Short mmCIF file of C-alpha atoms and ligand atoms in Angstrom, two decimals:
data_model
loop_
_atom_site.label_atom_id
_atom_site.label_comp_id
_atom_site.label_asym_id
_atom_site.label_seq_id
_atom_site.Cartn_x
_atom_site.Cartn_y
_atom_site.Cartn_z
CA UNK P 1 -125.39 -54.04 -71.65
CA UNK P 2 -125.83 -56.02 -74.74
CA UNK P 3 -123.34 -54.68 -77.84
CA UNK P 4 -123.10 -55.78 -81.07
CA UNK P 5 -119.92 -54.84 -83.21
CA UNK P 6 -120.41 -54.83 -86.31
CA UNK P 7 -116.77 -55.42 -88.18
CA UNK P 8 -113.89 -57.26 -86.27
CA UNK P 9 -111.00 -55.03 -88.01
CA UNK P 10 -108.75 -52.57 -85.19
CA UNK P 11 -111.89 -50.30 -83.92
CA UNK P 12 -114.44 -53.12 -83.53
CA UNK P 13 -112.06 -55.56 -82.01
CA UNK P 14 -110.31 -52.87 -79.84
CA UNK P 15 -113.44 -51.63 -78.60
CA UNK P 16 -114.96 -54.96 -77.65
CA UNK P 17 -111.81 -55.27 -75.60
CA UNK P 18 -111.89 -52.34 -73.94
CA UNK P 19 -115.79 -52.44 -72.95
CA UNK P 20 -115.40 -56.85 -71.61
CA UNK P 21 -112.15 -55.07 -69.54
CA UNK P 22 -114.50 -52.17 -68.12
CA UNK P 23 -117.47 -54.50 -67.10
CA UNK P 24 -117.13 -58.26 -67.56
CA UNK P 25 -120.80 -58.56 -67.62
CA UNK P 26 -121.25 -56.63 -71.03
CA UNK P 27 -122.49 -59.36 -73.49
CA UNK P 28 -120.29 -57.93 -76.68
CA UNK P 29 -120.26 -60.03 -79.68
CA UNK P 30 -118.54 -58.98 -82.59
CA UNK P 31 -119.39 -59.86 -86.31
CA UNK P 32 -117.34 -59.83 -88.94
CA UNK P 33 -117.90 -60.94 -92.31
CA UNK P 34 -114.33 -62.37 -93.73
CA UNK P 35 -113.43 -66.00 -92.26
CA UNK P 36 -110.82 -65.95 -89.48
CA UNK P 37 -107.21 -64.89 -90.62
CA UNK P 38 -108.18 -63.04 -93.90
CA UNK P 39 -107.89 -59.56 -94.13
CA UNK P 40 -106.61 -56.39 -96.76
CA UNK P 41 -104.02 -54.87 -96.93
CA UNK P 42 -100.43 -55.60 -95.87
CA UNK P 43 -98.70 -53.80 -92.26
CA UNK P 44 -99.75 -50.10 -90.76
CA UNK P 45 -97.12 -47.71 -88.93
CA UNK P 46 -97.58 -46.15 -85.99
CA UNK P 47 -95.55 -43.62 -83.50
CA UNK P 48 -94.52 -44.38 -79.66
CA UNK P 49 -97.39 -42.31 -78.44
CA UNK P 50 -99.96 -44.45 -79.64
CA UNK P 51 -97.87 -47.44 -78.03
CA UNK P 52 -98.30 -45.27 -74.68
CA UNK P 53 -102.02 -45.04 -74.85
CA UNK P 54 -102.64 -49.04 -75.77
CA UNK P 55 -100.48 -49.48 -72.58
CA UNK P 56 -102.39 -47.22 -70.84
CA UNK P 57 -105.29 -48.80 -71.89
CA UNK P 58 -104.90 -52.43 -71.60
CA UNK P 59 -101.34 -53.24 -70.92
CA UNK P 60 -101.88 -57.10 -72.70
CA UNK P 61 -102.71 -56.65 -75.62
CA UNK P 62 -99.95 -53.45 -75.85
CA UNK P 63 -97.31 -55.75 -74.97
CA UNK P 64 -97.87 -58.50 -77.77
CA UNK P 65 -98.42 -55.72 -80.15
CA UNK P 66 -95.16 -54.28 -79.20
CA UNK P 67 -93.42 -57.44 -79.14
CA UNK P 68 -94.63 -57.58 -82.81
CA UNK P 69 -93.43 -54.64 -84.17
CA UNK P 70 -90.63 -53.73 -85.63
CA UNK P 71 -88.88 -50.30 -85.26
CA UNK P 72 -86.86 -47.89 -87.61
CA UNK P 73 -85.20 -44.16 -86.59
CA UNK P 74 -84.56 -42.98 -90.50
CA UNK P 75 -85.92 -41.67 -93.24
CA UNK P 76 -84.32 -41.90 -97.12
CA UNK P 77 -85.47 -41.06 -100.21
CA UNK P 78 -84.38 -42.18 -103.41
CA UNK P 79 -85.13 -39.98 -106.46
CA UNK P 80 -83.55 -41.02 -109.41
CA UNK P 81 -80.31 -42.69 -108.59
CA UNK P 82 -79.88 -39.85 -105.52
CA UNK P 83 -79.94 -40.90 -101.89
CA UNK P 84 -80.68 -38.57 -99.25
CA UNK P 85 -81.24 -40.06 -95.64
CA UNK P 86 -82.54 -38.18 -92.70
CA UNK P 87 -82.02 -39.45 -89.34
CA UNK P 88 -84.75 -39.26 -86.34
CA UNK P 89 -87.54 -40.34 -88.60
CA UNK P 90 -88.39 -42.85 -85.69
CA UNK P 91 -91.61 -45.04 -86.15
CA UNK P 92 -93.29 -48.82 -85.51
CA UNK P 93 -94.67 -51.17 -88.09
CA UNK P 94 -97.09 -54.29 -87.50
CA UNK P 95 -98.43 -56.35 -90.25
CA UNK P 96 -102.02 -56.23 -90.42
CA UNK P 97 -103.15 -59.27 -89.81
CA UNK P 98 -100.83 -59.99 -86.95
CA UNK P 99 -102.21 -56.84 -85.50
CA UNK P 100 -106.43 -58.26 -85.77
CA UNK P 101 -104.71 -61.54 -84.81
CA UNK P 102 -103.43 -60.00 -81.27
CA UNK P 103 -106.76 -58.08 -81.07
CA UNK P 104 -109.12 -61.45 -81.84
CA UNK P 105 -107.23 -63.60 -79.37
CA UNK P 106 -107.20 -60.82 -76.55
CA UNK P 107 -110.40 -59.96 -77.06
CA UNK P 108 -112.14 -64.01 -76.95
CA UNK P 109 -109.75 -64.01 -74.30
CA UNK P 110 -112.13 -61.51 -72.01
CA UNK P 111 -114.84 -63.59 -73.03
CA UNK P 112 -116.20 -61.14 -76.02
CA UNK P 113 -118.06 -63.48 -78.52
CA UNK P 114 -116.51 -63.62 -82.13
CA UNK P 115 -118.65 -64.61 -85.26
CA UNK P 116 -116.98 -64.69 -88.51
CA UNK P 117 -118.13 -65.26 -92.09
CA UNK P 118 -121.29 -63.21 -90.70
CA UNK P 119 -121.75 -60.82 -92.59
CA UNK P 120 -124.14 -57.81 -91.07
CA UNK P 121 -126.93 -55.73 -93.37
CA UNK P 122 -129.96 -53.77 -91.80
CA UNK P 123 -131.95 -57.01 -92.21
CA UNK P 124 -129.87 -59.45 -90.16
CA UNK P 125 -128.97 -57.10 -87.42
CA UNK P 126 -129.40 -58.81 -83.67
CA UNK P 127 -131.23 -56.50 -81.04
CA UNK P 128 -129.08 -54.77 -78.97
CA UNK P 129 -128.74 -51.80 -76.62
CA UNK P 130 -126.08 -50.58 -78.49
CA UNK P 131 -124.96 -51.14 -82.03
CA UNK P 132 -121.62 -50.30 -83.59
CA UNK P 133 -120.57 -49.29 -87.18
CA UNK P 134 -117.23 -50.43 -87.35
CA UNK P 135 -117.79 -51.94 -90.52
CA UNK P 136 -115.12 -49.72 -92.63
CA UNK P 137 -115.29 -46.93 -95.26
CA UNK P 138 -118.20 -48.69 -97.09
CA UNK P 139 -120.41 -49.24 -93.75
CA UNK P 140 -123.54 -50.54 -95.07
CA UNK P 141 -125.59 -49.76 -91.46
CA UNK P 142 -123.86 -46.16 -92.37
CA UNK P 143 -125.49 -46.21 -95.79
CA UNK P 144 -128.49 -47.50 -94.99
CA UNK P 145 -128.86 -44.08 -92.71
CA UNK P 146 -127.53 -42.44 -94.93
CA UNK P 147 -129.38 -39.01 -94.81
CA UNK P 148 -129.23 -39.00 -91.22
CA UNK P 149 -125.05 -39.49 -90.46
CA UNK P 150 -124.37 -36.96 -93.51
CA UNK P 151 -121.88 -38.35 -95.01
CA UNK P 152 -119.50 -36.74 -97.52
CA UNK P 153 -116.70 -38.25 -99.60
CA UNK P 154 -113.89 -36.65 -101.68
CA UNK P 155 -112.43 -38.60 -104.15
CA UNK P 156 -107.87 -38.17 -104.21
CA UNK P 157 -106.66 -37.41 -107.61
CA UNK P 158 -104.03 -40.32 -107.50
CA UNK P 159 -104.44 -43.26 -107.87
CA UNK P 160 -102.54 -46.02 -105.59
CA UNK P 161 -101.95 -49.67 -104.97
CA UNK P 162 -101.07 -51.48 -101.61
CA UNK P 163 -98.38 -53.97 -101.95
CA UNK P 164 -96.47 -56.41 -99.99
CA UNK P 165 -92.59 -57.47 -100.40
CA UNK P 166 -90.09 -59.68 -98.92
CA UNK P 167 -87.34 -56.72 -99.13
CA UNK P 168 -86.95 -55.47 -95.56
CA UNK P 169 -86.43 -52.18 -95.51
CA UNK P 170 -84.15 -50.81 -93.08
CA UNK P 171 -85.44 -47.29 -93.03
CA UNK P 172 -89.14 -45.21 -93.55
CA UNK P 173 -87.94 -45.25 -97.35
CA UNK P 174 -89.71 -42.99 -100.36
CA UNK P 175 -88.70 -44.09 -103.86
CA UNK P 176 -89.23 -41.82 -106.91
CA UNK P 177 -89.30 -42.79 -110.43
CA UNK P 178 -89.25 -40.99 -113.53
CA UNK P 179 -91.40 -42.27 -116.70
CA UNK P 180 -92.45 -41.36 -119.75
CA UNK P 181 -95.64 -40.43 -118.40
CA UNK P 182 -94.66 -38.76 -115.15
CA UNK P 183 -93.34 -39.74 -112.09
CA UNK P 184 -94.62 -42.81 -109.58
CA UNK P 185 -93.35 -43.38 -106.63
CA UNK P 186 -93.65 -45.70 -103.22
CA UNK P 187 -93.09 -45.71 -100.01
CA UNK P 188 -92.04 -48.51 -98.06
CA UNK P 189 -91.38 -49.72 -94.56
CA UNK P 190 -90.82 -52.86 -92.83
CA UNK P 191 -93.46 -54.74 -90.76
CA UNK P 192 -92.10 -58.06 -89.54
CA UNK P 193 -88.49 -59.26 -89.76
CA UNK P 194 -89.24 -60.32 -93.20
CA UNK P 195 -91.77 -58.66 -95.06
CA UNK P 196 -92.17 -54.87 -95.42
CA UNK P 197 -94.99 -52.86 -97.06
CA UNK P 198 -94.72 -50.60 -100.72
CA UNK P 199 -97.79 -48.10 -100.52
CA UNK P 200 -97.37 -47.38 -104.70
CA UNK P 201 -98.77 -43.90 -106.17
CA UNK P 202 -98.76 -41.76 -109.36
CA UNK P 203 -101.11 -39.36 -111.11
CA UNK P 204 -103.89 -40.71 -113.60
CA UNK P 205 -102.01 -39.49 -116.80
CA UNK P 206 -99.14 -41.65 -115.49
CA UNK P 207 -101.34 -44.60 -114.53
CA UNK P 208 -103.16 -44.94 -118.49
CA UNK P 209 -99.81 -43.86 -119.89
CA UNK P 210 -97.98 -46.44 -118.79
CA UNK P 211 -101.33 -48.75 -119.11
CA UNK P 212 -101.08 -49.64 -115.30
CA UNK P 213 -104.83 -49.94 -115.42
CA UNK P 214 -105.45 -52.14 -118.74
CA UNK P 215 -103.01 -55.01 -116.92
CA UNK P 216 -103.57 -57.75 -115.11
CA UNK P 217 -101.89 -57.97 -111.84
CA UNK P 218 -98.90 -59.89 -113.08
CA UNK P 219 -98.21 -57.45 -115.88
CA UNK P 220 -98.39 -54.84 -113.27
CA UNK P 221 -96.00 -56.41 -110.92
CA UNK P 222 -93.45 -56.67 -113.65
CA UNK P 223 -93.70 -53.12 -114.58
CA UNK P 224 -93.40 -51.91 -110.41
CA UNK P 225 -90.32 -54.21 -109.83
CA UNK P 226 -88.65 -53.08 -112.60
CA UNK P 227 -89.19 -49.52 -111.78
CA UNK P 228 -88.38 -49.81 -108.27
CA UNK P 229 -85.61 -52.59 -108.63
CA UNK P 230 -83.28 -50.37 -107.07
CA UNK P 231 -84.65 -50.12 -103.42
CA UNK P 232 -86.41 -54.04 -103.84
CA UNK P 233 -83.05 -55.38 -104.41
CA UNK P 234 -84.69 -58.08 -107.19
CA UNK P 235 -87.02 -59.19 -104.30
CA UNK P 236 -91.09 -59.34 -105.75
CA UNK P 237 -94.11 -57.41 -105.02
CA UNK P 238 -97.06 -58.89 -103.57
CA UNK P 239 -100.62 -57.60 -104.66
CA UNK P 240 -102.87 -60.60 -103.38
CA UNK P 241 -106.63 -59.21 -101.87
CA UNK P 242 -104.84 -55.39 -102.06
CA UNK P 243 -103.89 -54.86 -105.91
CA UNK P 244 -106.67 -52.44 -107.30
CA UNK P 245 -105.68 -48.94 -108.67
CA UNK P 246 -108.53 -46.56 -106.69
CA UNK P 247 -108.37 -42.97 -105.91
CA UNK P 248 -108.25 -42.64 -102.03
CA UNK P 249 -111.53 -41.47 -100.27
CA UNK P 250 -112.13 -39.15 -97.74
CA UNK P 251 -115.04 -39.71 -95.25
CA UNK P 252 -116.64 -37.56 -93.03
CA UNK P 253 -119.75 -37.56 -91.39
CA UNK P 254 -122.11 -34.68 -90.04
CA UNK P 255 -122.75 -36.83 -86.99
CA UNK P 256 -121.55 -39.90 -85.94
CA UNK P 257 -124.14 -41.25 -83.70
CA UNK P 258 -127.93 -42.36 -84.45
CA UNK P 259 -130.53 -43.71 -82.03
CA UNK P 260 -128.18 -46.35 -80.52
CA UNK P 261 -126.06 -47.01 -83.71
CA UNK P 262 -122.71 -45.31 -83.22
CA UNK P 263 -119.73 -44.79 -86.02
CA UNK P 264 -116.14 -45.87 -85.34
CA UNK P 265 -113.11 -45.95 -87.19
CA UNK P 266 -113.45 -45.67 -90.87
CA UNK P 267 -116.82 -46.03 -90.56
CA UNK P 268 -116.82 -42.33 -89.14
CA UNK P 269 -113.77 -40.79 -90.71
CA UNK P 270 -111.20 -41.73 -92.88
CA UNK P 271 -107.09 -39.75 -93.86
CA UNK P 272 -104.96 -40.39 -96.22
CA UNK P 273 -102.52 -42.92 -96.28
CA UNK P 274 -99.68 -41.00 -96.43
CA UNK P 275 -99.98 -39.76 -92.93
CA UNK P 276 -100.22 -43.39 -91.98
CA UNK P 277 -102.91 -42.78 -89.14
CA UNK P 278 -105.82 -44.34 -89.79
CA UNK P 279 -105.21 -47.37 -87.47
CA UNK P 280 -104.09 -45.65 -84.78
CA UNK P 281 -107.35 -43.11 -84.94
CA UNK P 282 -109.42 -46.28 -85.13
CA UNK P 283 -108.34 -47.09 -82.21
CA UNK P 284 -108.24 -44.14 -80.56
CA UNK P 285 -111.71 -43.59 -81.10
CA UNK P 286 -112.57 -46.65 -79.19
CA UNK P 287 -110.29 -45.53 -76.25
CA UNK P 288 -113.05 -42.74 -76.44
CA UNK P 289 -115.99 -44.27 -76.93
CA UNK P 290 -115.32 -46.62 -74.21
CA UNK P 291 -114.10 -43.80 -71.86
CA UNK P 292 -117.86 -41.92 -72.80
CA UNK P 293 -119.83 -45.15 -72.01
CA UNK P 294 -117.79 -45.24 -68.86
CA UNK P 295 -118.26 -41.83 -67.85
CA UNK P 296 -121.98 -41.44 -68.60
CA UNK P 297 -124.62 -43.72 -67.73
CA UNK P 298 -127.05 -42.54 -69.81
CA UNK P 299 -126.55 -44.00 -73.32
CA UNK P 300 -127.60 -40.33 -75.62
CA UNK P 301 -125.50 -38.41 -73.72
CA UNK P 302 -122.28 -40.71 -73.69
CA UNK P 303 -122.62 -41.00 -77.79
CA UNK P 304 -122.79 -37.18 -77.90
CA UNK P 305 -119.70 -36.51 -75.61
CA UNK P 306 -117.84 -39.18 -77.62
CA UNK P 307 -118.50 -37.49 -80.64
CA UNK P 308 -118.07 -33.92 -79.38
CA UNK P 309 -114.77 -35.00 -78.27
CA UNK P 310 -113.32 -37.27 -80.87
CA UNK P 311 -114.53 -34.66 -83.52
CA UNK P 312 -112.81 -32.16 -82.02
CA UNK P 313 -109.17 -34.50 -81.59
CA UNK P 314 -108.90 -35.68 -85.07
CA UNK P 315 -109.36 -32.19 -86.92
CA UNK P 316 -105.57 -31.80 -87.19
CA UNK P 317 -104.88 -35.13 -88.50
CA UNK P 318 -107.68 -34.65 -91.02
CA UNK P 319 -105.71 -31.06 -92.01
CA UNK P 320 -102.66 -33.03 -92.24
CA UNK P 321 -103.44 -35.62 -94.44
CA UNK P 322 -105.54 -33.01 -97.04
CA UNK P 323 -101.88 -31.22 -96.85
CA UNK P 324 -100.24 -34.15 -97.27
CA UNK P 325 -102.35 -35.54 -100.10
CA UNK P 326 -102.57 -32.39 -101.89
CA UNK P 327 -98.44 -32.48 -102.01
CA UNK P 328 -98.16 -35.38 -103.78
CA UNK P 329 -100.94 -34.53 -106.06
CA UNK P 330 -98.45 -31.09 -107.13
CA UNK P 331 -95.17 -33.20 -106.45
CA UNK P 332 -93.87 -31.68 -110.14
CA UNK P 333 -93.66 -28.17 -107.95
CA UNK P 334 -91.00 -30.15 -105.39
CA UNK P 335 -89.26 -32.85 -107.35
CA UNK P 336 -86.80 -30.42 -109.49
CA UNK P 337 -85.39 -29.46 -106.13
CA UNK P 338 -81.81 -30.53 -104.90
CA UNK P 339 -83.08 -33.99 -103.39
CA UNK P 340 -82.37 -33.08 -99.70
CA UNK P 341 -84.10 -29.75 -99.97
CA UNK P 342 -86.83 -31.86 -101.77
CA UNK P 343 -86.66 -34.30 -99.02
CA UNK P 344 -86.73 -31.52 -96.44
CA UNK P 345 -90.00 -30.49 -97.79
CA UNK P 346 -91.70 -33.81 -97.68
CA UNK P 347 -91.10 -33.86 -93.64
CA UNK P 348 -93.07 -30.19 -94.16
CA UNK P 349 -96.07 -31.41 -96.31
CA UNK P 350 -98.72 -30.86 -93.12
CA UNK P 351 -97.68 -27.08 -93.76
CA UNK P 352 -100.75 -25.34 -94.72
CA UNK P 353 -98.37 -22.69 -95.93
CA UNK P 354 -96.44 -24.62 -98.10
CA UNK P 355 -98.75 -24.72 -101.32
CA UNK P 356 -98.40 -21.10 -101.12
CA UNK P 357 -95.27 -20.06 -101.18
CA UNK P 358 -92.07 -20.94 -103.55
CA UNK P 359 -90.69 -24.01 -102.58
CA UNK P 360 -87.13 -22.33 -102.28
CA UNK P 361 -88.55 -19.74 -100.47
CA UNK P 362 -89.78 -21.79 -97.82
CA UNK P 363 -87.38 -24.15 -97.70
CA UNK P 364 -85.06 -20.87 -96.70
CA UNK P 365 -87.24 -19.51 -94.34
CA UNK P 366 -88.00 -22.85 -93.07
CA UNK P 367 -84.30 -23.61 -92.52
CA UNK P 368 -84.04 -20.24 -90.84
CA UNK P 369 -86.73 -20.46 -88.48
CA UNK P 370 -85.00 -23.92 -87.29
CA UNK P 371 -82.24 -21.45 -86.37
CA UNK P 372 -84.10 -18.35 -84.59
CA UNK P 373 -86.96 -18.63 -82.42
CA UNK P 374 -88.02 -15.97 -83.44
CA UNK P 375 -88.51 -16.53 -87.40
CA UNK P 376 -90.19 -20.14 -85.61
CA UNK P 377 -92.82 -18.28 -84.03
CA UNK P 378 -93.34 -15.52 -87.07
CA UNK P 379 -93.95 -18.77 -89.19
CA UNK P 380 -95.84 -20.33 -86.57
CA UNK P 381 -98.01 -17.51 -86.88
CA UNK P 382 -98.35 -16.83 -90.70
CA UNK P 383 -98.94 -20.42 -91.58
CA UNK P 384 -102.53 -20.79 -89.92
CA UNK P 385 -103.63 -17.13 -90.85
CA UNK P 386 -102.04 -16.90 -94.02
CA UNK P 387 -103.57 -20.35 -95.31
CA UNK P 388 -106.88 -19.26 -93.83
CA UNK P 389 -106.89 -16.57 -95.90
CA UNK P 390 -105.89 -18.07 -99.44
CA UNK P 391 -108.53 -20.95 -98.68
CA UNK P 392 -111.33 -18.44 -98.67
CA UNK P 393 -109.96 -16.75 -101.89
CA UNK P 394 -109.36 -19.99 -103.60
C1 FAD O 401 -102.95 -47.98 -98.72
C2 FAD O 401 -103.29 -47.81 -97.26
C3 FAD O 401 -102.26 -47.77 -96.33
C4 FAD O 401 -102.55 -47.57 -94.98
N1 FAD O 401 -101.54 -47.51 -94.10
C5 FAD O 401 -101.80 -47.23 -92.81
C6 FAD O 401 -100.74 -47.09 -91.89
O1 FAD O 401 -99.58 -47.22 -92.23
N2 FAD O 401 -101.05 -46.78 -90.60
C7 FAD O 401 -102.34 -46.62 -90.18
O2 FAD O 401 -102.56 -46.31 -89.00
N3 FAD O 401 -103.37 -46.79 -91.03
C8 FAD O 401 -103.13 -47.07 -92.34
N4 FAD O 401 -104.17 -47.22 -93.21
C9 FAD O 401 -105.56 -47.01 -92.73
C10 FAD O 401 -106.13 -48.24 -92.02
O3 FAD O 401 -106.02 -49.39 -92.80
C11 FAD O 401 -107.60 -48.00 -91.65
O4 FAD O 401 -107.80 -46.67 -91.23
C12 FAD O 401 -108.02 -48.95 -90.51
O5 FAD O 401 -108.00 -50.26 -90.99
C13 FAD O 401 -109.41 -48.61 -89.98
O6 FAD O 401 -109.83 -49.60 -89.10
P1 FAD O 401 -111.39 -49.98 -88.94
O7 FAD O 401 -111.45 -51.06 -87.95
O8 FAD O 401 -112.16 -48.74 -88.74
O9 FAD O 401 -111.83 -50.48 -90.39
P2 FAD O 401 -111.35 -51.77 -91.18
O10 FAD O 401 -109.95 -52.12 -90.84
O11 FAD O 401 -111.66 -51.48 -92.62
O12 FAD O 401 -112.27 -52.93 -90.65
C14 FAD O 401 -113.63 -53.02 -90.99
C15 FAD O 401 -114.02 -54.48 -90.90
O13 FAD O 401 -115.44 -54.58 -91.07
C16 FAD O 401 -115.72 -55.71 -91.85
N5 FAD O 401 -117.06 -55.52 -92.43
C17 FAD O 401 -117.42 -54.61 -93.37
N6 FAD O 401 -118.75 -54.68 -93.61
C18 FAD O 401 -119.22 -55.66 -92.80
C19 FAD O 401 -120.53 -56.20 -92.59
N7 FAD O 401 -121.59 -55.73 -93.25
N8 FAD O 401 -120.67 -57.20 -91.69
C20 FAD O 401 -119.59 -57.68 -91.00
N9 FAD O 401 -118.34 -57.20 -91.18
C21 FAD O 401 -118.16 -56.21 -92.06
C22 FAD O 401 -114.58 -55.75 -92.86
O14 FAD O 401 -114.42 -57.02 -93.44
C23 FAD O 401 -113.40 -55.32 -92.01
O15 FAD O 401 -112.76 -56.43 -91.42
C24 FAD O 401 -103.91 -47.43 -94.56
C25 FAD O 401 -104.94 -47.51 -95.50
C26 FAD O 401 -104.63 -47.68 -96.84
C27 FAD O 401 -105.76 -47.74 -97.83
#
């Protein structure tokens, strides 16, 4: 079979691995358009369980990205001059391009063709029995079919910026700071022994208030260290390829496969970046999409099942991060709090219930329910149902 891959970030590269390991007479090439070693962005997290499946999966490549992770068990948050830290927050970081790094080198390893600086458009696309979209959020063979994949974007409220530091954060760690203008706030965790990454957010009063989006990137810097000096130590923030200011987008499609053109990664989906998933369900959908072509000889019906499936395996992270998005677009309803009842409630923002009932309230009932098994399963059950419900008032 003759596949083309169009985009070499985690879901093209991944999936070009995965297809050489399955048959090593697949000719796979995969195109992407930035020179070798450049990418966005700064590291990703990720839980154990996705370190299970890449073992699963191929065991090489699962090991160096292991080896080049780095690991933290707590959470703390920082609001004002307040610290509250909350153990068993356990999670992995890898810097971004050490992770396509890993994935490139494995992958021409197998024998999969890599072409960079080649960039892809409907014109320039080589024949092939199968052609892959995994050419991001803006995929322009997406676009181009545009009617037919259906695709629908909602546009975040906030606004955020992806930053780098040399602070190495020992901990997940949330900082909160109060303004004139409203609150901002980061969130930061390490992904190498010495760099860690500061996801930056606040509302769009906040971000023209404090002229955030009038300043050039040095002016901006200046005005981020100084309000997060506290957890950077006096290190700097990094903006580089990542500084812009937009909203966040949410992608989905109707369907995800066309003729023999097939979405993956953000091409097909994308979640907000406070859930910190969108990696790992790139790569998850090429576990699929590899385990479809495997499973089904004929090409129509191994697209369909890998959509049917994957569909149906990434609606809870999509609920989570609308939840989880949606919190920090009302964070003035949590932030009075005590900070560890506040912080309590940021571990709960995937609750749909949560935007519905007092913050105290829940926080009490939430505590409770920790306690009786019964209260768990009585909350269990109202959350779903009871959400359901106000959505189709709302
Ligand atoms: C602020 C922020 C923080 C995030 N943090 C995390 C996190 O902590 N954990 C996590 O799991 N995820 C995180 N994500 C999400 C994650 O970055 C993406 O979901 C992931 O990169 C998707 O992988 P992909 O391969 O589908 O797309 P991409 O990584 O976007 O790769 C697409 C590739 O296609 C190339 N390309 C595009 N068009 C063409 C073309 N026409 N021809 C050739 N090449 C082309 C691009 O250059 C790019 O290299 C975060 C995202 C943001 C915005």
């Amino acid at each position: 079979m003759k596949v083309v891959c169009v985009g070499g970030g985690p879901a093209g590269l991944y999936l070009a691995i995965l297809l050489k390991r399955q048959n090593p007479s697949h000719d796979i090439t995969v195109h992407e358009r930035n020179p070798e070693g450049s990418t966005y962005g700064w590291g990703v997290t990720y839980w154990r369980a996705l370190l299970d499946r890449l073992h699963t999966y191929d065991p090489e490549s699962a090991q160096a990205i292991e080896e080049s992770s780095v690991r933290w068990t707590q959470g703390v948050a920082h609001v004002r001059d307040q610290v509250t830290r909350q153990p068993g927050d356990a999670g992995h970081g890898i810097g971004r391009h050490r992770l396509l790094e890993i994935l490139a080198e494995r992958a021409r390893g197998l024998g999969v063709r890599l072409e960079f600086e080649d960039e892809i458009t409907p014109e320039n696309l080589p024949e092939a029995d199968l052609v892959v979209a995994a050419d991001g959020i803006h995929s322009t063979l997406r676009t181009h079919h545009a009617d037919r994949f259906g695709a629908e974007v909602t546009e975040g409220r906030n606004h955020y910026v992806w930053l780098g530091t040399t602070q190495v954060f020992d901990s997940f760690t949330f900082a909160f700071a109060e303004t004139g203008h409203g609150w901002v706030w980061c969130y930061g965790y390490p992904y190498d022994d010495g760099h860690s990454t500061c996801v930056i957010e606040c509302a769009p009063d906040t971000l023209t208030g404090l002229g955030l989006d009038a300043m050039d990137e040095a002016g901006r810097l200046t005005v981020l260290e100084k309000l997060f000096a506290g957890i950077l130590d006096g290190r700097p923030l990094t903006g580089g390829a990542s500084a812009a200011w937009p909203a966040f987008r949410t992608l989905t499609n109707r369907t995800w496969h066309h003729g023999n053109l097939v979405l993956l990664g953000d091409a097909a989906h994308t979640t907000h970046y406070s859930i910190g998933a969108g990696t790992t369900l790139a790569l998850e959908d090429a576990m699929c999409l590899a385990d479809a072509l495997r499973e089904h000889t004929a090409l129509p019906q191994a697209l369909a099942a890998y959509e049917h499936r994957r569909k149906a395996e990434i609606v809870s992270a999509q609920s989570a991060a609308r939840l989880s998005a949606q919190w920090y677009e009302n964070l003035p309803r949590y932030i009075g709090l005590p900070p560890h009842r506040m912080f309590a409630l940021l571990g709960q923002r995937h609750s749909p219930l949560l935007p519905y009932v007092p913050p105290q309230l829940y926080y009490g009932l939430d505590k409770a329910a920790g306690r009786l098994e019964v209260l768990r399963r009585f909350k269990r059950w109202l959350g779903p149902r009871a959400a359901r419900a106000l959505h189709v008032r709302s």
